[in-house]
Structure formats: structure tokens, C-alpha cells
């Protein structure tokens, strides 16, 4: 089944079938990454812009490489050296690059909903690469792909997501995605970093969905878990004294080998990166055999190839965009 | 428009005999099986490649490696379709570098599928040679491509469609049918 949509903005609005289609295609794209010649001609003549209003290494690079491996032309706007510093609005920037023939804009923005705004005013496909504290859908998809690759399924797995849930768009996308695919999601962290509304997300997973549980005890979440996903403590966003000190956070909520001993024997350890080693994750745990953190990076390229292929691969022109349910300006 | 069956042009026995002959021709032309690799184009080129490999094993007692090629990413009609077809895995078990590839597909028609497959193989490496084996050649080429091995030549009109059925994929006995497009 193909993806019949113009944009990828959230996993909240994505169906199980659409997510499954992306994951199925991604495994075929992963094979291409293992070749000597990592290039297929599929998106020849398409152009992709990565527009990042926040710092990023892996997401921006992996989108750029995913596009290049598919033979698309990729360009990057670094906000610090563009007309954005002269005060150009998001709308004018978007229309300017669209006038140059951009087919897809991959955007990261500090404000939640910014990609939705862009999707409404642009004919180009918009991919949300992280909007504020809202969602980061391709990260959720690559995490689901990495889990399914190791475990062969998502349904019925116990997945513990540990750390700063409040500031984490990665957590939100994973909660929607994993929950709807039938995994049992456990959230653990300091109560000041778990927003109260998060518990209600579990009510909308659907009839085939998993359960959502919240706890302040890391041990309870890790016990008998199939997957332990550690979130980055977003030091740049901590302004209000939500926990006493980094040292105390590491002692009470840091994931180390002692706590991981509670998980299932064949559990896997994940982290979306960049890691604060010694804070939310112990260095020797991050580098242990059960860690799939490096695999996540590789899988990120494969999943983003699948996303770009499914958005840009079929059709072109106004008819196809309208056909996919998008607006035509 | 509906598809109306017109005639059965091959049954299982005829397909088996044709593929046994083609297997002999492959061994003869390549003077054995040294350096050979069978590559089937998804989907119905795959059972064809498997049968040719089995026939060659019976003739020569040698096991020729077999690969599977998905050409979705190399199609020239992607931009004219409204949605992107699902991509399946390409699985070639050995390097194609310096090998003699026998590319297998069920029906040779416009030649566009073969063109895409040639590009896909070249992206895996540089083979010494690529040969083409098909069960049915129905004519109407749009590109300068011809088959090295043909099970059966079937002259057709543009309104006719050749349907090859293999038991592995179609859950029915092996057969080749001509069906005709007719206006309702």
C-alpha cells in the first residue's frame, strides 16, 4: 500500500497501515545501504531542502544522504547564514525556495505546529524533522523499525521510555507509533518531567493498540522490558529547576548496567542521540552488546529513504498532489 | 475494459519441455556453468530462474547461484503513476563482478523492464556479460533489446495480454494464456 498524503507531520495522525507501509519499504532500502554503489536513480530530478532552525547532526545528515542515495538533489539552509537572520519570515522563506523548484522541505523548528503551517501554504511535500516539544515522526519510525528488526514484531513488547518525557518530541512520536502498533509503553522519569496529559494519549491507541503506563520508578519500567529507550536530558531546555541537579538526576534516573540487569535477557538498549554520557545513560551501557544505538543511525537513513520515496516517488504535478489529498495553491 | 480469456498457449508439460531446452542452450552457449549466475526479475522471473537452475543441476550436476532483482526503483514510469509502488528487496547472494548473468523474466514485451533490470544489475557491479532468458517473447519492442533464450515466440496484437501462471505465485497449475482487452 502506498502513502496517499502530501506531508508527514505527526505519527498521531498516521494510520497503522501507513506506518507499516513505511517500515516494509524501509527494509528494502536498507539493502541498498549495504551495496558498494549506494545509489538508485529513483528520485532523479527531484529536489529536497533541509531547513533547520535548530542544531542537528544526524537528522539533517541522514535526510540529506537519504535524498542523495535516491539521486535527488539536496540543498541545505543553515539559518545562521541565510536571509532568516535579516528577519525573513518562515512564509517568505518557504515561498522563495518553492519558486526555485523545491519538491520537498524537511524542516526542524523550535515552535510546535510550524510544519503544519508550512504544509498549508506550500505545494511542496513537508516532512517534520522535529517541531518544538511536539513530534519527530521519522525518529519514531526509525525506532520502530530498529525494534522490529531485532524482535521481529512490535505487538505485545514491553518498551520502557525513560527520562525527560516533558521536553521530548522523540518520546511523543514513539508513544503514538508504538502504542498504535500494539506495544505496551512504559514511561518513567522524575514526576516534574512527565506531563499529566501524557497518560491520556493511551486512550486513543485504538482497539489493536497497546497499553500506556506511567511510573516514577525507573526500576519498575525496566523490569522484564524487551526494549529500554533512554531519552536525552535536554539541558538547553531546563530553565525552571525541574530537578535539583544533574548529579542527582544521574543517580536516581540514570540508566546503568545495574538497573538494566532487571530487563529481559535479550533486551535492547536505545537512545536517539546525542547522548549525555554519565547523565541519563552510563557510558559502559551505551557501548555494550545489547546497545543498538549505532544501528538506529543506519536505520534512520533507510527509513528516511522510504519516506522520501513514498512522498515523492509516485506522480508529480498538481494532479498527483491533489490526488494525494493535499491542497493545491 | 475487461480482460477476456482467449486461448491457452502452453500447459505445464509444454513449459517444462521449453525450459529444459533453454537450460541446455544456456549450458551449451556458456560451455558449462563456470561463472554463471541466474537472476530472476520479481515476480514471475523468480520461479522461471529457479526452474532453469534446477534443470541445469539435472544436466550438469552443478549448482548455479540464484539472485532476485526488484526493479521498482529503476522504472521509467514512476512519475506517471499517482502513487509509489511498494519496494521489495533485491537479493543477489554473490558479487556480480566478472560473472556471466542470465537475467530471467516471464514475458518480453516492450523491453522497458529489461532496460530497468540492466541498470539495476550495473549498480551492483560490472558483470562480464548479461544474457536474457524469457519464457514468452510477444514482440512489440520499444527499445533495442532482444532475448538470448526464448521458450516460445508468440505473435500478439496490442490488445492482447499474455498471462503466465506459476504454481508458486498463482496457486494454480503452470500455464500460459492469451487474454484480450474488450470494451464493456
Coordinates of N, CA and C in Angstrom, one line a residue, chain A residues 93-184:
Chain A
X93 N 10.4 32.6 3.3 CA 11.4 31.7 3.0 C 10.9 30.5 2.2
X94 N 9.7 30.0 2.7 CA 9.2 28.8 2.0 C 8.8 29.1 0.6
X95 N 8.1 30.3 0.4 CA 7.7 30.6 -1.0 C 8.9 30.9 -1.9
X96 N 9.9 31.4 -1.3 CA 11.1 31.7 -2.1 C 11.7 30.4 -2.6
X97 N 11.9 29.4 -1.7 CA 12.6 28.2 -2.1 C 11.6 27.4 -3.1
X98 N 10.3 27.5 -2.8 CA 9.4 26.8 -3.7 C 9.5 27.4 -5.1
X99 N 9.7 28.7 -5.2 CA 9.8 29.3 -6.5 C 11.0 28.9 -7.3
X100 N 12.0 28.3 -6.5 CA 13.2 27.8 -7.2 C 13.0 26.3 -7.6
X101 N 11.8 25.7 -7.3 CA 11.5 24.4 -7.7 C 11.8 23.3 -6.7
X102 N 11.7 23.6 -5.4 CA 11.9 22.6 -4.4 C 10.6 21.7 -4.3
X103 N 10.8 20.4 -4.3 CA 9.7 19.5 -4.2 C 9.4 19.0 -2.8
X104 N 10.3 19.1 -1.9 CA 10.1 18.6 -0.6 C 10.9 19.5 0.4
X105 N 10.3 19.9 1.5 CA 11.0 20.7 2.5 C 11.0 19.8 3.8
X106 N 12.2 19.5 4.3 CA 12.4 18.8 5.6 C 12.7 19.9 6.6
X107 N 11.8 20.1 7.6 CA 12.1 21.2 8.5 C 12.1 20.8 9.9
X108 N 13.1 21.4 10.6 CA 13.1 21.4 12.1 C 12.9 22.8 12.6
X109 N 12.0 23.0 13.6 CA 11.6 24.3 14.0 C 11.4 24.3 15.5
X110 N 11.8 25.3 16.3 CA 11.5 25.3 17.7 C 10.1 25.4 18.1
X111 N 9.2 25.8 17.2 CA 7.8 26.0 17.6 C 6.9 24.9 17.1
X112 N 6.2 24.3 18.0 CA 5.3 23.2 17.7 C 4.2 23.7 16.7
X113 N 4.0 22.9 15.6 CA 3.0 23.3 14.6 C 3.5 24.1 13.4
X114 N 4.8 24.5 13.5 CA 5.4 25.2 12.4 C 5.3 24.4 11.1
X115 N 5.6 23.1 11.1 CA 5.5 22.4 9.8 C 4.0 22.3 9.3
X116 N 3.1 22.3 10.2 CA 1.7 22.2 9.8 C 1.3 23.5 9.0
X117 N 1.8 24.6 9.5 CA 1.6 25.9 8.8 C 2.2 25.9 7.4
X118 N 3.5 25.3 7.4 CA 4.2 25.3 6.1 C 3.4 24.4 5.1
X119 N 2.9 23.3 5.6 CA 2.1 22.3 4.8 C 0.9 23.0 4.2
X120 N 0.3 23.9 4.9 CA -0.9 24.6 4.4 C -0.6 25.5 3.3
X121 N 0.6 26.2 3.4 CA 0.8 27.3 2.4 C 1.7 26.8 1.2
X122 N 2.2 25.6 1.3 CA 3.2 25.1 0.3 C 2.6 24.0 -0.5
X123 N 3.0 23.9 -1.8 CA 2.6 22.8 -2.6 C 3.6 21.7 -2.4
X124 N 4.8 22.0 -2.0 CA 5.9 21.0 -1.8 C 5.4 20.1 -0.6
X125 N 6.0 18.9 -0.6 CA 5.8 18.0 0.5 C 6.6 18.5 1.7
X126 N 6.0 18.4 2.9 CA 6.7 18.9 4.1 C 6.9 17.7 5.0
X127 N 8.1 17.5 5.4 CA 8.4 16.4 6.4 C 8.9 17.1 7.7
X128 N 8.2 16.8 8.8 CA 8.5 17.4 10.1 C 9.8 16.6 10.6
X129 N 10.8 17.4 10.8 CA 12.1 16.8 11.4 C 12.2 17.2 12.8
X130 N 11.1 17.5 13.5 CA 11.1 17.9 14.9 C 10.5 19.3 15.0
X131 N 9.4 19.4 15.7 CA 8.8 20.8 15.9 C 8.6 21.0 17.4
X132 N 9.5 21.8 18.0 CA 9.4 22.1 19.4 C 9.3 20.9 20.3
X133 N 8.4 20.9 21.2 CA 8.2 19.7 22.1 C 7.1 18.8 21.6
X134 N 6.8 18.9 20.3 CA 5.6 18.2 19.8 C 5.9 16.8 19.3
X135 N 6.5 16.7 18.0 CA 6.7 15.4 17.4 C 8.0 15.4 16.6
X136 N 8.5 14.2 16.4 CA 9.6 14.0 15.5 C 9.3 12.6 14.8
X137 N 8.4 12.6 13.8 CA 7.8 11.4 13.3 C 8.8 10.4 12.7
X138 N 9.8 10.9 12.0 CA 10.8 9.9 11.3 C 11.7 9.3 12.4
X139 N 11.9 10.0 13.5 CA 12.6 9.3 14.6 C 11.8 8.2 15.2
X140 N 10.5 8.5 15.4 CA 9.6 7.4 15.9 C 9.6 6.2 14.9
X141 N 9.6 6.5 13.6 CA 9.5 5.4 12.7 C 10.8 4.6 12.7
X142 N 12.0 5.3 12.8 CA 13.2 4.6 12.7 C 13.4 3.7 14.0
X143 N 12.9 4.2 15.1 CA 13.0 3.5 16.4 C 12.1 2.2 16.2
X144 N 10.9 2.4 15.7 CA 10.0 1.2 15.5 C 10.7 0.2 14.5
X145 N 11.3 0.7 13.5 CA 12.0 -0.2 12.5 C 13.1 -0.9 13.2
X146 N 13.9 -0.2 14.1 CA 15.0 -0.9 14.8 C 14.5 -1.9 15.7
X147 N 13.4 -1.7 16.4 CA 12.9 -2.7 17.3 C 12.4 -3.9 16.6
X148 N 11.6 -3.6 15.5 CA 11.0 -4.7 14.7 C 12.1 -5.6 14.1
X149 N 13.2 -4.9 13.7 CA 14.3 -5.6 13.1 C 14.9 -6.6 14.0
X150 N 15.0 -6.3 15.3 CA 15.6 -7.2 16.3 C 14.6 -8.2 16.9
X151 N 13.4 -7.7 17.1 CA 12.4 -8.5 17.8 C 11.4 -9.2 16.9
X152 N 11.4 -8.8 15.6 CA 10.5 -9.5 14.6 C 9.1 -9.0 14.7
X153 N 8.8 -8.1 15.7 CA 7.4 -7.7 15.9 C 7.4 -6.4 16.8
X154 N 6.3 -5.8 16.9 CA 6.1 -4.7 17.9 C 5.0 -5.0 18.9
X155 N 4.0 -5.8 18.4 CA 2.9 -6.1 19.2 C 3.3 -6.9 20.4
X156 N 2.8 -6.4 21.6 CA 3.0 -7.2 22.8 C 4.3 -7.0 23.5
X157 N 5.2 -6.2 22.9 CA 6.5 -5.9 23.5 C 6.4 -4.9 24.7
X158 N 7.2 -5.1 25.7 CA 7.3 -4.0 26.7 C 8.4 -3.1 26.4
X159 N 8.0 -1.8 26.1 CA 9.0 -0.8 25.8 C 9.0 0.2 26.9
X160 N 10.2 0.4 27.5 CA 10.3 1.4 28.6 C 11.0 2.7 28.0
X161 N 10.3 3.8 28.1 CA 10.9 5.1 27.7 C 11.2 5.9 28.9
X162 N 12.5 6.2 29.1 CA 13.0 6.7 30.3 C 13.7 8.1 30.2
X163 N 13.3 9.0 31.0 CA 13.9 10.3 31.1 C 13.0 11.5 31.0
X164 N 13.5 12.5 30.3 CA 12.8 13.7 30.2 C 11.6 13.7 29.2
X165 N 10.5 13.1 29.6 CA 9.4 12.9 28.7 C 8.8 14.3 28.3
X166 N 8.8 15.2 29.2 CA 8.1 16.5 29.1 C 8.7 17.3 27.8
X167 N 10.0 17.4 27.7 CA 10.5 18.1 26.6 C 10.7 17.3 25.3
X168 N 10.4 16.0 25.4 CA 10.8 15.1 24.3 C 9.8 14.9 23.2
X169 N 10.1 15.5 22.0 CA 9.3 15.1 20.8 C 9.5 13.7 20.3
X170 N 10.7 13.2 20.6 CA 11.0 11.8 20.3 C 10.1 10.9 21.1
X171 N 9.9 11.2 22.4 CA 9.0 10.3 23.2 C 7.6 10.4 22.6
X172 N 7.1 11.6 22.3 CA 5.7 11.7 21.8 C 5.5 10.9 20.6
X173 N 6.4 11.0 19.6 CA 6.2 10.2 18.4 C 6.3 8.7 18.6
X174 N 7.2 8.3 19.5 CA 7.3 6.9 19.8 C 6.1 6.4 20.6
X175 N 5.5 7.2 21.5 CA 4.3 6.8 22.2 C 3.2 6.6 21.2
X176 N 3.0 7.5 20.3 CA 1.9 7.3 19.3 C 2.1 6.1 18.4
X177 N 3.4 6.0 17.9 CA 3.7 5.0 16.9 C 3.6 3.6 17.6
X178 N 4.4 3.4 18.6 CA 4.5 2.1 19.3 C 3.1 1.7 19.9
X179 N 2.4 2.7 20.5 CA 1.1 2.4 21.1 C 0.2 1.9 20.0
X180 N 0.1 2.6 18.9 CA -0.9 2.2 17.9 C -0.5 0.8 17.3
X181 N 0.8 0.5 17.2 CA 1.2 -0.8 16.7 C 1.1 -1.9 17.7
X182 N 0.6 -1.6 18.9 CA 0.3 -2.7 19.8 C 1.4 -3.0 20.9
X183 N 2.4 -2.1 21.0 CA 3.4 -2.3 22.1 C 2.9 -1.8 23.4
X184 N 3.3 -2.3 24.5 CA 3.0 -1.8 25.8 C 4.1 -0.8 26.2

